[in-house]
Coordinates of C-alpha atoms in Angstrom, one line a residue:
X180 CA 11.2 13.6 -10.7
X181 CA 13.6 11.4 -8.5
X182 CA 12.3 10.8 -4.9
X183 CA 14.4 8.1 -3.5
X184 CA 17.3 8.7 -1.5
X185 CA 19.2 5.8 0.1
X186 CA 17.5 5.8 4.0
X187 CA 14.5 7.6 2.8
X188 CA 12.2 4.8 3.4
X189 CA 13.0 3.9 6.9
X190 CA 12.8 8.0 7.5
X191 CA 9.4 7.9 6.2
X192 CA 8.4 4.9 7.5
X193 CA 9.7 6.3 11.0
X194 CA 8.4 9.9 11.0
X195 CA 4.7 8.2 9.7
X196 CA 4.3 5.7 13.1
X197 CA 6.3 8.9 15.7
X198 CA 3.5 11.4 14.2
X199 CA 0.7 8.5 14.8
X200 CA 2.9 7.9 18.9
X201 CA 3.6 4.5 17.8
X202 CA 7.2 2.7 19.0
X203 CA 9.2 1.8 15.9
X204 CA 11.8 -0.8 17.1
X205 CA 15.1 -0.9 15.0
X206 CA 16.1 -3.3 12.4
X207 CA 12.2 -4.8 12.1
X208 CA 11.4 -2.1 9.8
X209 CA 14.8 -0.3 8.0
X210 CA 14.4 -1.1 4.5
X211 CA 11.1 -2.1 2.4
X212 CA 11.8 -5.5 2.1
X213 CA 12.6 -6.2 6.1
X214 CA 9.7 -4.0 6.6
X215 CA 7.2 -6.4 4.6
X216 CA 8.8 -9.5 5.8
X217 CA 8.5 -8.6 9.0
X218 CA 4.7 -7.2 8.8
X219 CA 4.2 -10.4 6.9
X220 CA 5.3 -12.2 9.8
X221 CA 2.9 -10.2 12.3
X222 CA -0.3 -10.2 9.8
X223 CA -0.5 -13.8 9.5
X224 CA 0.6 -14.8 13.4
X225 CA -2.4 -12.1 13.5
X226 CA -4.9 -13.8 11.7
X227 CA -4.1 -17.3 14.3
X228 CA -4.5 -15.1 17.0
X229 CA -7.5 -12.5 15.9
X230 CA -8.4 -9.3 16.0
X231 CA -8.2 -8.8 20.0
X232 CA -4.7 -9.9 20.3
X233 CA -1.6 -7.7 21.6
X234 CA 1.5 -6.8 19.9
X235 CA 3.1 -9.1 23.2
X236 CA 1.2 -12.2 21.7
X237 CA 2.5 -11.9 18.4
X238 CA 6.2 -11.3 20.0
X239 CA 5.6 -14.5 22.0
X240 CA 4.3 -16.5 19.4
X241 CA 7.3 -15.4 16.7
X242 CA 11.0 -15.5 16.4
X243 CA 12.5 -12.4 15.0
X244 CA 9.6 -10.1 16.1
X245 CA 11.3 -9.6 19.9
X246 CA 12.1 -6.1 19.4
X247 CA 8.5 -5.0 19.5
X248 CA 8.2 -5.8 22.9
X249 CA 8.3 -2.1 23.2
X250 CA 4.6 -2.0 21.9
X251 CA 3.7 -5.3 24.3
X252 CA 0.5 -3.8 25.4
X253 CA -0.8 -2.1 22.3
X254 CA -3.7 -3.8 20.1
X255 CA -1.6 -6.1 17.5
X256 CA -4.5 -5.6 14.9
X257 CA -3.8 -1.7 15.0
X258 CA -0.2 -1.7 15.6
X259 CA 0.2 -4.5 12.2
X260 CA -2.6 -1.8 10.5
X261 CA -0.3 1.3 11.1
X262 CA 2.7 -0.9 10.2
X263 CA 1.1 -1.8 7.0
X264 CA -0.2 1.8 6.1
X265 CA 3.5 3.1 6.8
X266 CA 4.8 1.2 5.0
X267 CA 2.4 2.0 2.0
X268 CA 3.4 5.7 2.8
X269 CA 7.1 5.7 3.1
X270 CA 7.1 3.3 -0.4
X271 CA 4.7 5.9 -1.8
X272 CA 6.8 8.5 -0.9
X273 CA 10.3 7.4 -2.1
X274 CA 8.7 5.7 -5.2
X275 CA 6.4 7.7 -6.8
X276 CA 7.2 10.9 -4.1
X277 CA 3.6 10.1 -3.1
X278 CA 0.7 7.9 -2.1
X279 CA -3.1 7.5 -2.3
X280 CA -5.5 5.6 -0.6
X281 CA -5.8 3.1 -3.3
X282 CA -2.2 2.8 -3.6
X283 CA -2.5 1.4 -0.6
X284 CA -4.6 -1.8 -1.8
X285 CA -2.8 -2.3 -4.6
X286 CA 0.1 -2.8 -2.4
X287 CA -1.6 -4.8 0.1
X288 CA -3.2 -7.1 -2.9
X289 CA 0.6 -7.5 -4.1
X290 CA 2.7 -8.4 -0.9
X291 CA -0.4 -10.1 0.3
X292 CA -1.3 -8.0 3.2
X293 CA -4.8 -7.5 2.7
X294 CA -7.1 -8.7 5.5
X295 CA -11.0 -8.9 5.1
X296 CA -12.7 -5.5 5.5
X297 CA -9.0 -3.9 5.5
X298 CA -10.9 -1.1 3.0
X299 CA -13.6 -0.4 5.8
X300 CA -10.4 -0.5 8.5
X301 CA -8.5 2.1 6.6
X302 CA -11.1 4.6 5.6
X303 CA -11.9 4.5 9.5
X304 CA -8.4 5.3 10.4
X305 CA -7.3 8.1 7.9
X306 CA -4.7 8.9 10.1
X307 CA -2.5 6.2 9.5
X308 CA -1.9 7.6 5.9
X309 CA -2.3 11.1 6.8
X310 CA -0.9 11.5 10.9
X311 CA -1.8 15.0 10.9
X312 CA -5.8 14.0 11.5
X313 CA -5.6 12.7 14.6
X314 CA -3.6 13.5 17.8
X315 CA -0.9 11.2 18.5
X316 CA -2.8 10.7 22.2
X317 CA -5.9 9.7 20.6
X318 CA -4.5 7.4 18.0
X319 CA -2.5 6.0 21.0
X320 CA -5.2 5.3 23.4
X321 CA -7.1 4.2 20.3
X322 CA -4.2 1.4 19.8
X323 CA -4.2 0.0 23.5
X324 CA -7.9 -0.1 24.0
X325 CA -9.3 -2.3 20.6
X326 CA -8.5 -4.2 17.5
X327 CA -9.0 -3.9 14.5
X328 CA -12.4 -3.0 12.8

């Protein structure tokens, strides 16, 4: 069964962060390989900066990242955490026309995105791989008001 169609990822990767009512700035995230780069880029300013930090921290401490000023005041550790389980999604979906939960790790162990308890992070926030169990307001509020785990 085919699944891919050129676009498809950023389309997935966009309708996964709209249903959790996170900003997706354009160009950070329109193919898979920008997309990793680029939450490369955010996971380890991340780790520098820890867990309580905001996405405007990690703008003002990159290059390249400036675009995501439009989630300035949201939790970085989230924000990266939805990143990185979107993208999981939208590769899942256009690759294999699906994804698990433990596709997830084995895609975080191979583009080395895995942070420590990332397991525990993501079996908290089951939304991020499936949006339609929680309300975009909740997973919003969620985002602004901690970090991760």
């Amino acid at each position: 069964m085919k699944c891919y169609k050129s676009g498809d990822f950023y389309k997935y990767f966009k309708q996964n962060m709209d249903a959790l009512g996170l900003p997706v700035p354009s160009q950070l995230f329109d193919t898979f390989t920008v997309a990793v780069t680029n939450a490369g880029v955010m996971f380890e300013t991340l780790k520098t900066f820890g867990k309580n930090a905001t996405v405007a921290e990690l703008v003002g401490a990159t290059t390249g990242l400036e675009k995501l000023k439009v989630a300035g005041s949201l939790g970085a550790a989230l924000y990266t955490g939805a990143v990185i389980g979107s993208i999981a999604v939208a590769s899942g979906r256009t690759l294999s026309c699906g994804s698990s939960i433990s596709d997830l790790f084995v895609f975080q162990r191979r583009y080395n995105l895995h942070f420590e308890s990332s397991q525990q992070f993501y079996i908290k926030h089951p939304e991020i791989l499936n949006p339609s169990k929680i309300s975009k307001v909740t997973y919003r509020a969620k985002s602004i008001a901690s970090g991760m785990v």
